[in-house]
Coordinates of C-alpha atoms in Angstrom, one line a residue:
M2 CA -0.7 -15.3 -8.7
T3 CA 1.2 -18.1 -6.6
T4 CA 4.3 -17.3 -8.2
M5 CA 4.2 -13.4 -7.7
L6 CA 3.5 -14.3 -4.1
M7 CA 6.3 -16.5 -3.7
R8 CA 8.6 -14.2 -5.2
W9 CA 7.4 -11.7 -2.6
V10 CA 7.7 -13.8 0.4
V11 CA 11.3 -14.7 -0.7
T12 CA 12.0 -10.9 -1.0
L13 CA 10.5 -10.6 2.3
A14 CA 12.8 -13.3 3.8
L15 CA 15.7 -12.0 2.0
C16 CA 15.1 -8.4 3.4
F17 CA 14.9 -10.0 7.2
A18 CA 18.1 -11.5 6.5
F19 CA 19.5 -8.0 5.2
M20 CA 18.2 -6.4 8.3
V21 CA 20.0 -8.1 11.1
P22 CA 23.2 -6.3 10.4
A23 CA 21.3 -3.0 10.4
V24 CA 19.9 -3.9 13.5
Q25 CA 23.2 -4.8 14.9
A26 CA 24.7 -1.1 14.0
Q27 CA 23.7 0.6 17.4
E28 CA 25.9 2.4 19.9
S29 CA 28.1 0.0 22.1
M30 CA 26.2 -0.7 25.3
P31 CA 27.7 -0.1 28.9
P32 CA 27.0 -3.0 31.3
I33 CA 23.5 -2.9 32.2
Y34 CA 22.6 -3.6 36.0
Y35 CA 18.9 -4.2 37.3
H36 CA 17.1 -4.7 40.4
V37 CA 13.7 -6.2 41.2
D38 CA 11.3 -4.5 43.3
G39 CA 9.0 -6.7 44.6
T40 CA 6.5 -4.2 46.2
G41 CA 6.6 -1.9 43.5
N42 CA 6.9 0.7 46.0
Q43 CA 10.6 2.2 45.3
T44 CA 11.3 5.2 43.8
V45 CA 14.6 6.5 42.0
N46 CA 15.5 8.4 45.1
N47 CA 15.8 5.3 47.3
L48 CA 17.9 3.7 44.3
V49 CA 20.0 6.6 43.4
N50 CA 22.6 5.8 46.2
K51 CA 22.2 1.9 46.2
P52 CA 25.6 0.4 46.1
R53 CA 26.5 -0.9 42.8
N54 CA 27.1 -4.3 44.3
E55 CA 23.6 -4.5 45.6
W56 CA 22.6 -4.6 41.5
R57 CA 22.7 -7.7 39.4
V58 CA 24.5 -7.7 36.3
L59 CA 22.3 -8.1 33.0
S60 CA 23.7 -10.6 30.5
G61 CA 23.8 -8.5 27.4
S62 CA 21.7 -6.0 26.6
N63 CA 18.3 -7.9 26.0
A64 CA 16.6 -8.4 29.7
S65 CA 13.9 -11.4 29.2
F66 CA 12.5 -12.7 32.6
G67 CA 8.9 -14.2 31.4
Y68 CA 5.8 -12.8 33.2
T69 CA 6.1 -11.4 36.3
D70 CA 4.1 -9.2 38.9
D71 CA 7.6 -7.5 39.9
V72 CA 8.4 -4.2 38.9
Y73 CA 12.0 -4.0 37.3
W74 CA 14.8 -1.1 37.8
F75 CA 17.6 -1.0 35.3
Q76 CA 20.4 0.9 35.5
F77 CA 23.4 2.2 33.2
E78 CA 26.0 4.9 32.7
L79 CA 26.1 6.8 29.4
P80 CA 29.5 8.5 28.8
E81 CA 29.9 12.3 27.6
V82 CA 29.5 12.7 23.7
N83 CA 29.3 15.2 21.2
F84 CA 26.0 14.0 19.4
D85 CA 22.3 13.3 20.4
R86 CA 21.3 10.0 21.6
V87 CA 18.1 8.3 21.9
I88 CA 17.1 4.8 24.2
H89 CA 15.3 2.5 21.8
L90 CA 13.3 -0.6 23.5
P91 CA 12.3 -2.6 20.4
Y92 CA 9.5 -4.5 22.4
P93 CA 6.4 -2.5 22.1
L94 CA 4.2 -4.3 24.7
L95 CA 5.2 -2.9 27.9
D96 CA 2.7 -1.2 30.2
R97 CA 4.6 1.5 31.9
I98 CA 8.4 2.8 31.5
D99 CA 9.6 5.5 33.8
T100 CA 13.0 6.7 32.7
Y101 CA 15.1 9.1 35.0
F102 CA 18.1 10.9 33.8
V103 CA 20.3 11.7 36.9
Q104 CA 23.7 13.5 37.4
S105 CA 25.3 14.2 40.7
G106 CA 22.8 12.3 42.4
E107 CA 20.1 14.5 40.9
V108 CA 17.2 13.9 38.4
I109 CA 17.9 16.1 35.7
E110 CA 14.8 15.0 33.8
Q111 CA 11.9 12.2 33.8
V112 CA 10.4 10.8 30.8
R113 CA 7.0 8.6 30.9
S114 CA 6.0 6.1 28.2
G115 CA 4.1 2.8 27.8
D116 CA 1.0 1.5 26.5
Q117 CA -1.3 2.2 29.1
F118 CA -1.0 5.5 27.8
E119 CA -2.5 6.8 24.9
F120 CA 0.0 6.6 21.8
S121 CA 0.1 10.4 21.0
E122 CA 1.7 10.6 25.0
R123 CA 5.3 9.1 23.6
P124 CA 7.8 11.2 23.4
V125 CA 8.7 9.9 20.0
N126 CA 5.8 8.9 17.3
N127 CA 7.1 5.2 16.8
R128 CA 5.6 1.7 17.2
N129 CA 8.6 1.1 19.6
F130 CA 9.5 2.9 22.9
M131 CA 12.1 5.8 21.8
I132 CA 13.4 8.0 24.6
P133 CA 15.7 10.8 23.9
V134 CA 18.4 11.3 26.2
A135 CA 18.6 14.2 28.1
T136 CA 22.1 15.6 27.7
Q137 CA 24.8 15.0 25.7
E138 CA 27.1 14.9 29.1
A139 CA 27.7 11.7 31.1
V140 CA 24.4 10.9 32.7
T141 CA 23.1 7.8 34.7
V142 CA 20.1 6.4 33.3
F143 CA 17.5 4.7 35.6
M144 CA 14.6 3.0 34.0
R145 CA 11.5 1.5 35.8
V146 CA 9.6 -0.9 33.8
E147 CA 6.2 -2.4 34.9
T148 CA 4.0 -4.5 32.7
T149 CA 1.4 -7.2 32.5
S150 CA 3.1 -8.6 29.6
S151 CA 6.3 -10.8 29.2
M152 CA 9.1 -8.6 31.0
R153 CA 11.1 -8.2 28.0
V154 CA 13.1 -5.0 28.2
P155 CA 16.0 -5.1 25.1
I156 CA 17.9 -1.8 25.6
S157 CA 20.0 -0.3 23.1
V158 CA 21.2 3.5 22.6
W159 CA 21.5 5.1 18.9
Q160 CA 22.4 8.1 17.4
P161 CA 19.1 9.5 15.8
S162 CA 20.1 9.4 11.9
E163 CA 21.4 5.9 12.5
L164 CA 18.2 4.8 14.2
A165 CA 16.2 6.6 11.7
G166 CA 18.0 4.7 9.0
N167 CA 17.3 1.5 10.8
E168 CA 13.6 2.0 11.4
Q169 CA 13.2 2.9 7.5
A170 CA 14.6 -0.8 6.7
I171 CA 12.5 -2.3 8.8
N172 CA 9.3 -0.2 8.1
M173 CA 9.7 -1.1 4.4
V174 CA 9.8 -4.7 5.3
T175 CA 6.8 -4.5 7.7
G176 CA 4.9 -2.5 5.1
M177 CA 5.5 -5.5 2.3
Y178 CA 4.2 -7.9 5.0
F179 CA 1.1 -6.1 5.6
G180 CA 0.9 -5.3 1.9
L181 CA 1.0 -9.0 1.4
L182 CA -1.5 -10.0 3.9
L183 CA -4.0 -7.0 2.3
C184 CA -3.5 -8.3 -1.2
M185 CA -4.2 -11.8 -0.2
M186 CA -7.2 -10.9 2.0
A187 CA -8.8 -9.1 -1.0
Y188 CA -7.9 -11.6 -3.7
N189 CA -9.5 -14.1 -1.5
F190 CA -12.6 -12.0 -0.5
F191 CA -13.1 -11.3 -4.3
T192 CA -12.8 -14.9 -5.3
Y193 CA -15.4 -15.5 -2.8
L194 CA -17.6 -12.7 -4.6
T195 CA -16.9 -14.5 -7.9
T196 CA -17.5 -18.3 -6.7
R197 CA -19.8 -17.8 -4.1
D198 CA -17.4 -20.4 -2.3
Y199 CA -17.8 -19.6 1.5
R200 CA -14.1 -21.2 2.5
F201 CA -12.9 -17.8 0.3
A202 CA -14.6 -15.7 2.8
I203 CA -13.7 -17.6 6.0
Y204 CA -10.1 -17.4 4.9
S205 CA -10.1 -13.9 4.0
G206 CA -11.2 -13.5 7.8
Y207 CA -8.6 -15.5 9.2
I208 CA -6.0 -13.4 7.3
I209 CA -7.5 -10.3 8.9
A210 CA -7.2 -12.0 12.2
I211 CA -3.5 -12.6 11.6
G212 CA -3.2 -9.3 10.2
L213 CA -4.4 -8.0 13.4
L214 CA -2.8 -10.2 15.7
M215 CA 0.9 -9.2 14.1
A216 CA -0.2 -5.4 14.3
S217 CA -0.7 -6.2 18.1
L218 CA 2.5 -8.1 18.6
D219 CA 4.4 -5.4 16.2
G220 CA 3.1 -2.4 18.1
T221 CA 1.8 -1.2 14.1
G222 CA -1.6 -1.6 15.4
Y223 CA -1.6 0.8 18.3
Q224 CA 0.4 3.3 16.1
Y225 CA -1.9 3.5 13.2
L226 CA -5.2 1.6 14.0
W227 CA -6.3 2.1 17.7
S228 CA -4.0 4.8 19.2
W229 CA -6.5 6.2 21.0
F230 CA -7.7 3.0 22.8
P231 CA -5.3 1.8 25.4
W232 CA -8.0 -0.6 26.6
L233 CA -7.5 -2.6 23.3
Q234 CA -4.1 -2.2 23.1
E235 CA -4.1 -4.0 26.6
K236 CA -6.1 -7.0 25.6
A237 CA -5.4 -6.7 21.6
I238 CA -2.9 -10.2 21.9
N239 CA -5.7 -12.0 23.8
L240 CA -8.5 -11.3 21.8
F241 CA -6.9 -11.4 18.1
G242 CA -4.9 -14.9 19.1
A243 CA -8.3 -16.6 20.3
L244 CA -9.8 -15.1 17.1
V245 CA -6.8 -16.6 15.0
F246 CA -7.4 -20.3 16.5
V247 CA -11.0 -19.8 16.1
L248 CA -10.8 -19.3 12.3
A249 CA -7.8 -21.5 11.6
S250 CA -9.5 -24.5 13.3
L251 CA -12.7 -23.7 10.9
V252 CA -10.5 -23.3 7.6
A253 CA -8.7 -26.8 8.5
S254 CA -12.0 -28.2 9.1
K255 CA -13.4 -27.0 5.5
I256 CA -10.1 -27.5 3.6
L257 CA -9.0 -30.7 4.8
Q258 CA -12.8 -31.9 4.9
T259 CA -12.4 -33.5 8.6
E260 CA -15.9 -33.6 9.2
I261 CA -16.3 -36.5 6.3
R262 CA -12.7 -38.1 6.5
S263 CA -12.0 -38.1 10.2
P264 CA -14.6 -37.4 12.5
L265 CA -12.6 -37.7 15.6
L266 CA -10.3 -35.1 14.4
H267 CA -13.1 -32.8 13.2
R268 CA -14.3 -33.3 16.9
G269 CA -10.9 -32.0 18.1
L270 CA -10.7 -29.1 15.7
Q271 CA -14.7 -28.2 17.2
A272 CA -13.3 -28.6 20.6
I273 CA -10.3 -25.8 19.6
M274 CA -13.2 -23.6 18.4
V275 CA -15.0 -23.5 21.3
I276 CA -12.1 -23.2 23.8
A277 CA -10.7 -20.3 21.7
G278 CA -14.1 -18.5 21.1
L279 CA -14.4 -18.7 25.4
L280 CA -11.1 -17.2 25.6
F281 CA -11.9 -14.5 23.1
V282 CA -14.9 -13.6 25.5
A283 CA -13.1 -14.2 28.8
S284 CA -10.2 -11.8 27.4
I285 CA -12.9 -9.2 27.2
F286 CA -13.8 -9.1 30.8
L287 CA -10.6 -10.7 32.4
P288 CA -7.3 -8.8 32.8
Y289 CA -4.4 -9.7 30.4
A290 CA -2.1 -10.9 33.0
T291 CA -4.7 -13.5 34.2
M292 CA -5.6 -14.5 30.5
I293 CA -2.0 -14.4 28.6
S294 CA -0.4 -17.5 30.2
I295 CA -3.7 -19.5 29.2
V296 CA -3.7 -17.9 25.8
L297 CA -0.1 -19.0 25.3
I298 CA -0.7 -22.9 26.7
V299 CA -3.8 -23.1 24.5
A300 CA -2.1 -21.5 21.5
I301 CA 0.9 -24.3 21.8
L302 CA -1.4 -27.1 22.2
A303 CA -3.8 -26.1 19.5
S304 CA -0.8 -25.3 16.9
S305 CA 0.2 -28.8 17.9
F306 CA -3.4 -30.4 17.3
L307 CA -3.6 -28.6 13.8
I308 CA -0.2 -29.8 12.5
F309 CA -1.1 -33.3 14.0
T310 CA -4.3 -33.0 11.9
G311 CA -2.6 -32.1 9.0
I312 CA -0.1 -34.8 9.2
M313 CA -2.7 -37.7 9.9
L314 CA -4.6 -36.6 6.7
W315 CA -1.2 -36.5 4.7
R316 CA -0.5 -40.2 5.7
Q317 CA -4.3 -41.0 4.7
G318 CA -3.1 -40.1 1.3
L319 CA -5.0 -36.5 1.3
N320 CA -2.9 -35.0 -1.7
Y321 CA -3.3 -31.3 -0.5
A322 CA -3.1 -32.3 3.1
R323 CA 0.7 -32.3 2.6
V324 CA 0.9 -28.6 1.5
Y325 CA -1.7 -27.5 4.0
T326 CA 0.6 -29.1 6.8
I327 CA 3.8 -27.4 5.5
A328 CA 1.9 -24.2 5.3
L329 CA 0.4 -24.3 8.5
S330 CA 3.6 -25.8 10.3
A331 CA 5.5 -22.6 9.1
L332 CA 3.2 -20.3 11.1
L333 CA 2.4 -22.5 14.1
L334 CA 5.9 -23.4 14.6
A335 CA 6.7 -19.6 14.8
I336 CA 3.8 -18.9 17.2
I337 CA 5.0 -21.7 19.4
V338 CA 8.7 -20.3 19.5
N339 CA 6.9 -17.1 20.3
A340 CA 4.9 -18.4 22.9
I341 CA 8.0 -20.1 24.5
G342 CA 9.7 -16.6 24.3
Y343 CA 7.0 -14.8 25.8
L344 CA 7.1 -17.2 28.9
G345 CA 10.8 -16.2 29.5
F346 CA 12.6 -19.4 28.0
L347 CA 14.0 -17.7 24.6
E348 CA 15.9 -14.3 24.6
S349 CA 16.3 -14.2 20.6
F350 CA 14.0 -10.9 20.2
F351 CA 14.7 -10.5 16.4
V352 CA 13.8 -14.3 15.7
Q353 CA 10.8 -14.2 17.9
R354 CA 9.8 -10.6 16.4
Y355 CA 10.3 -11.6 12.6
L356 CA 10.1 -15.4 12.4
I357 CA 6.3 -15.1 12.6
M358 CA 6.1 -12.6 10.7
I359 CA 8.0 -15.0 7.6
G360 CA 6.0 -17.9 8.7
S361 CA 2.5 -16.2 8.7
A362 CA 3.4 -14.6 5.1
I363 CA 4.5 -18.5 3.9
E364 CA 1.3 -20.1 5.6
V365 CA -1.0 -17.1 4.1
M366 CA 0.2 -17.9 0.4
L367 CA 0.7 -21.8 0.9
L368 CA -2.6 -22.1 2.3
S369 CA -4.3 -19.9 -0.2
L370 CA -2.5 -22.3 -2.9
V371 CA -4.4 -25.0 -1.0
L372 CA -7.6 -23.5 -0.9
A373 CA -7.1 -22.9 -5.0
I374 CA -6.3 -26.8 -5.1
R375 CA -9.4 -27.8 -3.1
Y376 CA -11.3 -25.3 -5.3
S377 CA -10.2 -26.5 -8.7
E378 CA -10.9 -30.1 -7.7
D379 CA -14.2 -29.3 -6.7
R380 CA -14.7 -27.5 -10.0
R381 CA -13.6 -30.2 -11.9
E382 CA -15.9 -32.4 -10.3
R383 CA -18.7 -30.2 -10.7
L384 CA -18.1 -29.6 -14.2
A385 CA -17.2 -33.3 -15.1
A386 CA -20.7 -33.6 -17.0
E387 CA -20.6 -30.0 -18.6
Q388 CA -18.8 -29.7 -21.8
R389 CA -18.2 -26.0 -22.0
A390 CA -16.3 -26.1 -18.7
N391 CA -13.0 -24.6 -20.5
A392 CA -15.1 -21.6 -22.1
R393 CA -16.7 -21.1 -18.6
L394 CA -13.3 -21.2 -16.5
E395 CA -11.6 -18.7 -19.2
V396 CA -14.6 -16.5 -18.5
K397 CA -13.8 -17.0 -14.7
V398 CA -10.4 -16.3 -15.0
K399 CA -10.9 -13.0 -16.8
Q400 CA -13.1 -11.9 -14.1
R401 CA -10.8 -12.6 -11.4
T402 CA -8.1 -10.8 -13.3
G403 CA -10.6 -7.8 -13.7
E404 CA -11.2 -8.1 -9.8
L405 CA -7.5 -8.1 -8.9
E406 CA -6.8 -5.3 -11.1
K407 CA -9.7 -3.2 -9.5
V408 CA -7.8 -4.2 -6.2
M409 CA -5.0 -2.9 -6.9
R410 CA -6.5 0.3 -8.1
K411 CA -8.2 0.8 -4.8
L412 CA -5.0 0.0 -3.0
K413 CA -3.5 2.8 -5.0
E414 CA -6.5 5.1 -4.1
M415 CA -6.0 4.1 -0.4
N416 CA -2.3 5.2 -0.5
Q417 CA -3.4 8.5 -2.2
K418 CA -5.9 8.9 1.0
L419 CA -3.4 8.0 3.2
E420 CA -1.2 10.8 1.7
V421 CA -4.0 13.2 2.1
K422 CA -4.4 12.2 5.6
S423 CA -0.5 12.8 6.1
N424 CA -1.2 16.3 5.3
E425 CA -4.4 17.1 7.5
D426 CA -4.2 18.2 11.2
R427 CA -5.7 15.6 13.0
L428 CA -8.1 17.3 15.2
T429 CA -9.5 20.0 12.7
K430 CA -8.9 18.3 9.3
L431 CA -7.4 21.4 7.9
Y432 CA -4.2 21.6 6.2
N433 CA -1.3 21.1 8.6
R434 CA 1.8 23.4 9.0
G435 CA 4.1 20.7 7.1
M436 CA 1.8 21.2 4.0
L437 CA 1.9 25.0 4.6
D438 CA 6.0 24.5 4.4
E439 CA 5.5 23.0 1.4
D440 CA 2.7 25.4 -0.4
L441 CA 3.9 28.8 0.5
P442 CA 7.1 28.8 -1.4
L443 CA 5.6 27.5 -4.4
E444 CA 2.8 30.1 -4.2
V445 CA 5.2 33.0 -3.6
R446 CA 7.4 31.7 -6.8
R447 CA 4.2 31.5 -8.9
A448 CA 3.2 35.0 -7.6
R449 CA 6.3 36.4 -8.9
R450 CA 5.9 34.4 -11.9
T451 CA 2.7 35.8 -12.8
G452 CA 2.8 39.1 -11.4
Y453 CA 0.0 38.6 -9.0
D454 CA -0.2 39.3 -5.1
I455 CA -0.6 36.8 -2.6
A456 CA -1.7 37.5 1.1
V457 CA -0.7 35.7 4.1
V458 CA -3.4 35.8 6.7
M459 CA -2.3 34.8 10.4
I460 CA -5.1 34.3 13.0
D461 CA -5.0 33.8 16.7
I462 CA -7.5 33.0 19.2
D463 CA -7.6 35.9 21.8
H464 CA -7.2 34.5 25.4
F465 CA -7.4 31.1 24.3
K466 CA -5.3 29.6 27.3
E467 CA -7.8 31.2 29.6
I468 CA -10.7 29.4 27.8
N469 CA -8.7 26.0 28.2
D470 CA -8.0 27.1 32.1
R471 CA -11.9 27.8 32.6
Y472 CA -13.6 25.3 30.4
G473 CA -10.9 22.4 30.0
H474 CA -9.0 21.0 27.2
P475 CA -12.1 19.3 25.6
V476 CA -13.9 22.2 25.4
G477 CA -10.8 24.1 23.7
D478 CA -10.8 21.0 21.3
E479 CA -14.7 21.5 20.6
I480 CA -13.9 25.6 20.0
L481 CA -10.8 24.9 17.2
V482 CA -12.7 22.3 15.3
E483 CA -16.0 24.6 15.2
L484 CA -13.7 27.8 14.2
S485 CA -12.1 25.7 11.8
R486 CA -15.5 25.1 10.1
V487 CA -16.3 28.7 10.4
L488 CA -13.0 29.6 8.7
R489 CA -14.0 27.3 5.6
V490 CA -17.3 28.5 5.3
N491 CA -16.1 32.1 4.8
F492 CA -12.9 31.8 3.0
R493 CA -14.3 30.0 -0.2
R494 CA -12.5 32.0 -2.8
A495 CA -11.1 29.5 -5.5
G496 CA -7.3 29.3 -4.5
D497 CA -7.7 30.0 -0.7
R498 CA -6.2 27.7 1.6
I499 CA -6.8 27.4 5.3
Y500 CA -3.9 25.8 7.7
R501 CA -3.8 25.1 11.4
Y502 CA -0.3 26.8 12.1
G503 CA -0.2 25.5 15.6
G504 CA -2.5 25.5 18.8
E505 CA -4.8 28.3 18.4
E506 CA -3.1 29.6 15.6
F507 CA -4.5 29.5 12.0
V508 CA -2.8 30.5 8.4
V509 CA -5.2 31.4 5.4
L510 CA -3.1 31.9 2.2
M511 CA -5.1 34.0 -0.5
P512 CA -3.4 33.8 -3.9
G513 CA -4.4 36.9 -6.3
A514 CA -5.6 38.9 -3.2
Q515 CA -5.6 42.4 -3.5
E516 CA -5.0 44.5 0.0
L517 CA -8.2 46.1 -0.1
G518 CA -10.0 43.3 -0.8
C519 CA -8.2 40.8 1.4
H520 CA -9.0 43.4 4.5
D521 CA -12.6 43.3 3.8
K522 CA -12.9 39.8 3.8
V523 CA -10.7 39.4 7.1
L524 CA -12.7 42.1 8.4
T525 CA -16.0 40.3 7.3
V526 CA -14.7 36.9 8.9
T527 CA -13.6 38.3 12.1
D528 CA -17.1 40.0 12.5
A529 CA -18.4 36.4 11.7
I530 CA -16.0 34.9 14.6
R531 CA -17.1 37.8 17.2
T532 CA -21.0 37.1 16.6
H533 CA -20.8 33.5 16.4
E534 CA -21.7 31.1 19.3
F535 CA -19.4 28.3 19.8
K536 CA -21.9 25.7 21.6
T537 CA -19.8 23.3 23.9
E538 CA -20.6 20.9 26.3
R539 CA -20.1 23.4 28.8
G540 CA -22.7 25.9 27.1
E541 CA -22.0 28.6 24.4
V542 CA -18.8 30.3 24.5
K543 CA -18.0 33.8 22.6
L544 CA -14.5 34.7 21.2
T545 CA -12.5 37.0 19.3
V546 CA -9.2 36.9 17.2
S547 CA -6.6 38.8 16.3
V548 CA -5.3 38.9 12.9
G549 CA -1.6 39.9 11.0
M550 CA -1.5 40.1 7.3
A551 CA 1.3 40.4 5.1
L552 CA 1.0 40.8 1.0
L553 CA 4.0 40.2 -1.2
N554 CA 3.8 43.0 -3.6
T555 CA 3.3 45.4 -0.4
L556 CA 6.6 44.7 1.5
P557 CA 10.0 45.8 -0.2
G558 CA 12.6 43.8 -1.8
H559 CA 12.9 40.4 -3.1
T560 CA 10.9 39.0 0.0
S561 CA 11.0 35.2 0.5
S562 CA 8.3 33.0 1.8
K563 CA 10.0 32.6 4.9
Q564 CA 10.1 36.4 5.5
L565 CA 6.5 36.8 4.0
L566 CA 5.3 34.5 6.9
E567 CA 7.4 36.0 9.5
A568 CA 5.9 39.7 8.5
A569 CA 2.4 38.4 9.1
D570 CA 3.4 36.8 12.4
N571 CA 4.8 40.2 13.3
A572 CA 1.5 42.1 12.4
L573 CA -0.4 39.2 14.2
Y574 CA 2.0 40.4 17.6
Q575 CA 1.6 43.9 16.8
A576 CA -2.5 43.4 16.7
K577 CA -2.3 41.4 20.1
N578 CA -0.1 44.3 21.7
A579 CA -2.7 46.6 20.5
G580 CA -5.4 44.9 22.5
R581 CA -6.7 42.3 20.6
D582 CA -9.5 42.0 18.4
Q583 CA -7.4 44.0 15.8
I584 CA -6.3 43.6 12.3
R585 CA -2.6 44.8 11.4
I586 CA -1.0 44.7 7.7
A587 CA 2.7 44.5 7.5
R588 CA 4.4 47.3 5.6
T589 CA 7.6 46.3 6.2
L590 CA 9.5 43.0 7.4
N591 CA 9.5 44.2 10.9
E592 CA 6.7 46.6 11.4
A593 CA 3.1 46.4 10.9
S594 CA 0.3 49.1 10.4
E595 CA -3.4 49.0 11.0
K596 CA -6.0 49.3 8.1
P597 CA -8.3 51.9 8.9

């Protein structure tokens, strides 16, 4: 286990090393100018005509000003090109970013982003901030940045394809890192279940806290875990940072037996636990800006004391204190470097962002080794008087191996579930449009091969915009969810698949369907929808739907899956143009007819 994890950490470190050239493979940046808005009241119109000599020139493209209440404006020129571009800010902790694209003194487009908004509002679905450039022509970019976090604004411009390649490499390494944490957490937790040694349970909690802290710093947590919860995103670093030091102190006291070996150091660790616990509670109620400087200072002091504790017990001859000190130093020194960076004294974004990942990966692996050493020593002491120690040890090793295999199978199942989630519509839990794009060509080829027909049924809610305007979008979402349930109840024939095509449109694939039976089924469904009472927080709502149908064998020629879908869409528009609450069946690729 230890050898495998060591190889994993070495691989992770090598991946980080090879990522450095990739991170630098961006578009060459023009000079970046910045302006400090102490009041926060200035607008882009106030600054468009501000003389360039009244702006300050940024040294490089990585702005780092530490913690400040000021608003910062940035300005740079982008030349005319013949390809798309995207502005990349690989620092995911900025509260608000307002980007203005200006030509001839006029704002042609404004883009809003930042982690004070829900993740779904970002222009690009990424844990970092990505802002598409509004035009390929020459344009002046103004960026207004406001944050209670450290004012760090690393600006770069990329071609989307090159940025996607760079992000893929980073995502791969990030996935390896969190996979390592997950494996180690599961391994130690199942070891606890096997041995009932609570130190393994505490260590599993410690690994979880590190993972949550790293997910907060990296932006992965806001992207995947709490994207709907800006409040937690604002406070996550303080909360999880404090929790890390509560558990780190507890782990140190249990592994190093400070209560017995050094009561003075033990009281120091208890003090860290109390202070970190108070910081955790205070972070819930006090603003991020008030707490972050305190948390960073405590992090530096607590990290130093934890390392000092390990060194002192190492000098006393405690054999595993040496490994503990090396393990803890890898993480805590990385935390100290990061804390110094967030306070504005270090500008190496890459080193700060990924040094703590490498440090925590090494620390988790080595601390697990220390814990294993401690457990092994205790076990030998407990089993010294027992003659069958070797036999029992073999049984436990086999049990742990089986448990680890179960964990790996569960991880595989989790990956399969995540794959299913990627094919689901987030709101309705139906299949999404991407899944339809994959399924429809397969079904069309199967229908040609078997000779069976296939029907594509397109359903659109009548006057749905008026419902949203009258009752509000939350009620509209409730109706979409309930309509999805009604469709599931009614389309239950084997092989039928329901997709949310977009907005208020749904698509049903009916392999093997015949025209008459398909029409009768759709007629029954529309009647059921017409009579159904959609209960919402604003009361009951009644609605109707328009339906367009297309059957593969009904259409002439060698109809493709795309043409089949377009025919159903054309039939849907015929139904809507005929007054809605109608069913139309496509007879040609461009026309639809009413089924009596």
